[in-house]
Tab-separated table of C-alpha atoms in Angstrom:
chain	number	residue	atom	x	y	z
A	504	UNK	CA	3.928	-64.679	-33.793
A	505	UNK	CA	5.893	-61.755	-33.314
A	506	UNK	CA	6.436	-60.276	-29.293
A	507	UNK	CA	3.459	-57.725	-28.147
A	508	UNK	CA	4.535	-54.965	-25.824
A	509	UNK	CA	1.354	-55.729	-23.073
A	510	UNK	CA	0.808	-53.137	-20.084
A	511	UNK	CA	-0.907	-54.394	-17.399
A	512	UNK	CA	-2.821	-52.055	-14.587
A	513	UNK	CA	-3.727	-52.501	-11.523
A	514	UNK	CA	-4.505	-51.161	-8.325
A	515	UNK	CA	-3.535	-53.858	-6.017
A	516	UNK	CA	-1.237	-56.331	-7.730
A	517	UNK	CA	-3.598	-58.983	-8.794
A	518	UNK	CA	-2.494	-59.937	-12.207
A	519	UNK	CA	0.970	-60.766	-11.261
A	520	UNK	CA	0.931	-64.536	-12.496
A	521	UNK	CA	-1.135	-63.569	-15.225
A	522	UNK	CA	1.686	-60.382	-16.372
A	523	UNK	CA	4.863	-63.212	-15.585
A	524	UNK	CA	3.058	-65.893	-18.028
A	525	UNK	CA	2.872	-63.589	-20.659
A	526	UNK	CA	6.372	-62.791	-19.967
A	527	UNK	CA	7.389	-66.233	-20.594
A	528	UNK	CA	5.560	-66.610	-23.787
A	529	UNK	CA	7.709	-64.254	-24.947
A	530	UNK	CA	5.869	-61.219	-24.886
A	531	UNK	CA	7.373	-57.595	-23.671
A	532	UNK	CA	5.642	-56.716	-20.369
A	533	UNK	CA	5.421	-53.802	-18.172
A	534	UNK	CA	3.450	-54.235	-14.513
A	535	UNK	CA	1.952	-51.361	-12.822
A	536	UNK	CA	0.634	-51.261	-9.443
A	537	UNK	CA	-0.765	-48.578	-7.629
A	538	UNK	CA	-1.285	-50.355	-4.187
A	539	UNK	CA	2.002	-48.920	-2.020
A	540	UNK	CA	1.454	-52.444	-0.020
A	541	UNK	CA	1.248	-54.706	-3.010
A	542	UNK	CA	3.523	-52.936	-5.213
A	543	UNK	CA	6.381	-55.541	-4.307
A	544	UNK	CA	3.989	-58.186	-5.765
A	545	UNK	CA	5.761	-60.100	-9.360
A	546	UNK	CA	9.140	-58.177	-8.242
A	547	UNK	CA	12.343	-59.844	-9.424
A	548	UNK	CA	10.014	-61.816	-11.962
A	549	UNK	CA	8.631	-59.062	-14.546
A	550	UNK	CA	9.505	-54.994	-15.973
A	551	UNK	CA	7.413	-52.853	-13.407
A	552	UNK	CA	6.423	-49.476	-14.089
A	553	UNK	CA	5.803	-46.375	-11.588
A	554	UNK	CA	3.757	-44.956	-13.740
A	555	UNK	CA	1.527	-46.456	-17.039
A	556	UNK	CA	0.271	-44.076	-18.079
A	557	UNK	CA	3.662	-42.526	-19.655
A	558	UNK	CA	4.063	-46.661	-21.001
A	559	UNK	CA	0.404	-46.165	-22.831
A	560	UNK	CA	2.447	-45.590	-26.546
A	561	UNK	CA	4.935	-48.329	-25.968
A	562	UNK	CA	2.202	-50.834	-25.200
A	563	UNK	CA	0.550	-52.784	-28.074
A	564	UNK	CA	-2.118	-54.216	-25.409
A	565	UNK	CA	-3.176	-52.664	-22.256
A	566	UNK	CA	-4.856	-54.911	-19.796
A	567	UNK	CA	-6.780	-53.369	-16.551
A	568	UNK	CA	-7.447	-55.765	-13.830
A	569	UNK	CA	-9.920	-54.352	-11.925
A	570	UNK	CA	-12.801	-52.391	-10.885
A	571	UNK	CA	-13.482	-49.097	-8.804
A	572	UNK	CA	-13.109	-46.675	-11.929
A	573	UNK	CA	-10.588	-48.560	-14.288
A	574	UNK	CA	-12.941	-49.359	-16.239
A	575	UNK	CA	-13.446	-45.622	-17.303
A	576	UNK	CA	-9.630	-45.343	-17.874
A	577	UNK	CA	-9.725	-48.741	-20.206
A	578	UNK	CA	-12.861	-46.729	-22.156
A	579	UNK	CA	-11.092	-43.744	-22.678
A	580	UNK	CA	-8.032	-45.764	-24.035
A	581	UNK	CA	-10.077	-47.911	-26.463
A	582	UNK	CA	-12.003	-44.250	-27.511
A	583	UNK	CA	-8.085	-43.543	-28.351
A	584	UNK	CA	-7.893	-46.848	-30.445
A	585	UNK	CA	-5.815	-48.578	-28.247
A	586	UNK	CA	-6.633	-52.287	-27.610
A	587	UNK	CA	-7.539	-53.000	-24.168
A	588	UNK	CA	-8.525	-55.899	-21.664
A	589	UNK	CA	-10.586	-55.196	-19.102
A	590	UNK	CA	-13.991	-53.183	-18.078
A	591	UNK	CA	-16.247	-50.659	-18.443
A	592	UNK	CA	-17.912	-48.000	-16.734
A	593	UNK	CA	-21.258	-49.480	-16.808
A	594	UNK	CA	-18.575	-53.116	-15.375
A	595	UNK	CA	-17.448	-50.566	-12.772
A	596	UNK	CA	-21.076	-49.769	-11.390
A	597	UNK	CA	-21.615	-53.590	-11.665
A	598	UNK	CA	-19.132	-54.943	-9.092
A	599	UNK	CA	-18.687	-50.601	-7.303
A	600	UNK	CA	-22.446	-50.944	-6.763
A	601	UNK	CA	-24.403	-53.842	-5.522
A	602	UNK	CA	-27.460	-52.233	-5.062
A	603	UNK	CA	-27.311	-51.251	-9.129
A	604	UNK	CA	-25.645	-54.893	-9.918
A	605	UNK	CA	-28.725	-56.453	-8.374
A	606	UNK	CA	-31.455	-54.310	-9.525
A	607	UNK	CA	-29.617	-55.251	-13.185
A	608	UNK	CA	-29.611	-58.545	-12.241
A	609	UNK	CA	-33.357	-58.279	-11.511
A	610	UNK	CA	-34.391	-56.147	-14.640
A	611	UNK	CA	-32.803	-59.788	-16.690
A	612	UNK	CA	-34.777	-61.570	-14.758
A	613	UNK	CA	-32.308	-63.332	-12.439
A	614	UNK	CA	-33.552	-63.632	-9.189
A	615	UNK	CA	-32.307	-61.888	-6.723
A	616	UNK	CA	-31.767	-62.271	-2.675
A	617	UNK	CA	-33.847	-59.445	-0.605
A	618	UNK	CA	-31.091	-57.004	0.434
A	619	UNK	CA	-31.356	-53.044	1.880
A	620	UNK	CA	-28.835	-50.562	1.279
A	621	UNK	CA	-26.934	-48.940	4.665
A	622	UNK	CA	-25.261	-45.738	4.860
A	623	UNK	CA	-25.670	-45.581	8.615
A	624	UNK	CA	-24.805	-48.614	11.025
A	625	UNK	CA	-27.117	-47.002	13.165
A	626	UNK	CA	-29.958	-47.950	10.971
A	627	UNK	CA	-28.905	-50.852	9.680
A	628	UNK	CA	-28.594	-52.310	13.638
A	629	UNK	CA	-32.181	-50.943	14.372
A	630	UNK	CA	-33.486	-52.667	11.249
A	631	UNK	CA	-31.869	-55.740	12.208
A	632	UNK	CA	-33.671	-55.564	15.482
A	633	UNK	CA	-37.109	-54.972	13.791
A	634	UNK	CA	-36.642	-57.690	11.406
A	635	UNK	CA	-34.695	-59.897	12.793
A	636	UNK	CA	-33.002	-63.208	11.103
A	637	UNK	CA	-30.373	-64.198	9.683
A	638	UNK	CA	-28.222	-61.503	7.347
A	639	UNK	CA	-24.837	-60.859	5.163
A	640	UNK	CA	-23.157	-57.778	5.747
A	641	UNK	CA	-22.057	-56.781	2.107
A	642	UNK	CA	-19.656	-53.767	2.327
A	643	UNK	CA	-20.244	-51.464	-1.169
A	644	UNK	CA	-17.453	-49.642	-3.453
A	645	UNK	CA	-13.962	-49.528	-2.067
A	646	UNK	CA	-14.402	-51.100	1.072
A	647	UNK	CA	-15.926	-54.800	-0.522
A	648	UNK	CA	-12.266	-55.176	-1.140
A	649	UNK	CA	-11.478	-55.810	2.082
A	650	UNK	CA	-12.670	-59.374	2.442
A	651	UNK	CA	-12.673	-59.862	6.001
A	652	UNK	CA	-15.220	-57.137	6.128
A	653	UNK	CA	-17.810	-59.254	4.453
A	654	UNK	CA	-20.104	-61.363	7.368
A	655	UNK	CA	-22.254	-64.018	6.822
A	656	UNK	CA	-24.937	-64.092	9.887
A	657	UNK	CA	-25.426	-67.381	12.280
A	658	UNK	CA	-28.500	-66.488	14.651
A	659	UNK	CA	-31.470	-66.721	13.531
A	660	UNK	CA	-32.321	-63.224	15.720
A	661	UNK	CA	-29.460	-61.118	14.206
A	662	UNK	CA	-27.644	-60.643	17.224
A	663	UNK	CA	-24.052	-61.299	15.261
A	664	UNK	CA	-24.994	-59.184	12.769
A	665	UNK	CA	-26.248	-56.240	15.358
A	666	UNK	CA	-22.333	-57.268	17.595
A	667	UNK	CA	-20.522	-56.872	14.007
A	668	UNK	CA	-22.514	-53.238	13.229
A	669	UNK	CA	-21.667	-52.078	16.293
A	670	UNK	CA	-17.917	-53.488	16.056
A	671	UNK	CA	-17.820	-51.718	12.351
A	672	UNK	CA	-19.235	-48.521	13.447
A	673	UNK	CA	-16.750	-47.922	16.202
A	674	UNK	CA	-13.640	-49.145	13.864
A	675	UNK	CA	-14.761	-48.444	10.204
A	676	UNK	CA	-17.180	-45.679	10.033
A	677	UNK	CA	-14.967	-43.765	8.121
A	678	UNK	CA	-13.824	-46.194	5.514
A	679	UNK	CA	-17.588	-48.080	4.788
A	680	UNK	CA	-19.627	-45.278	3.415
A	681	UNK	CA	-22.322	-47.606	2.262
A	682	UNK	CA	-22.868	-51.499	2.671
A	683	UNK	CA	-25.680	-53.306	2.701
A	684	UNK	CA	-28.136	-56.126	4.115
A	685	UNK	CA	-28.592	-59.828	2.258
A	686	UNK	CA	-31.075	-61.734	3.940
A	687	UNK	CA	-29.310	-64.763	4.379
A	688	UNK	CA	-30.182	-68.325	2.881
A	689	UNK	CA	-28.909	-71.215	2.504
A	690	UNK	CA	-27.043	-72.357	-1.133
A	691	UNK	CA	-25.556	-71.066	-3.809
A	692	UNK	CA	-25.323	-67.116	-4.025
């Protein structure tokens, strides 16, 4: 098989073994990361690119590896007839949203955990104290990136949970714009 010229995307480096194997298969490669902390990830090992979108020509295969709007940007590229690996926008509002991803989810017939959506910590720590048990705190969009954000409640009251709100509100207010409230239980999620 003759080389392909791939061009992978990403925002925070998370291909890199993936962009390196296809390197050693033979294939041309050019990495992209947009991440200025993870933009050091697969250096020394593959071609890296400050900007892919001026590599879009070159590339015979253009792979996106994640979510939160590159899924639009891999549409618009296949609209161009370009082949491309990765998602969608209606992907995107799949993994961006979980409030949307579950309702989906439910619409299939899946079932689904009981959750509430949260765009004040406020709320969600008087809620908690209405109705208390056990709960996951499930940052939305951006900040569900950040795993050590995610918590999975221990008292059966919600006391961790209300300690973590009120922990989150103080430090990251401004970067968790909405999150939400799993009821927690036991298993497989």
């Amino acid at each position: 098989m003759e080389p392909k010229n791939f061009l992978f995307v990403s925002i925070d480096g998370l291909i890199g073994d993936i962009v390196w194997q296809i390197s050693k298969e033979g294939h041309n490669v050019k990495y992209s990361v947009d991440s200025k902390e993870d933009k050091e990830v697969a250096d020394g090992f593959v071609e890296k690119t400050d900007n892919w979108e001026k590599e879009v020509d070159w590339a015979d295969i253009i792979v996106f590896d994640d979510v939160l709007g590159q899924g639009t940007k891999a549409q618009k590229l296949r609209e161009q007839g370009k082949l491309v690996i990765g998602g969608t926008p209606y992907t995107d509002r799949l993994e961006d949203d979980r409030a949307f991803g579950q309702e989906e989810l439910k619409k299939f017939g899946v079932p689904i955990i009981p959750y509430r959506d949260f765009t004040s910590f406020e709320e969600a720590i008087t809620f908690v104290r209405e109705n208390p048990c056990k709960y996951v705190i499930k940052p939305s969009g951006e900040a569900q990136n950040i795993k050590g954000l995610l918590f999975i409640g221990e008292e059966d009251d919600g006391r961790d949970v209300i300690q973590v709100l009120n922990d989150y509100n103080k430090a990251w207010a401004k970067k968790i714009s909405l999150f939400q409230l799993q009821k927690r239980i036991s298993g497989v999620e």
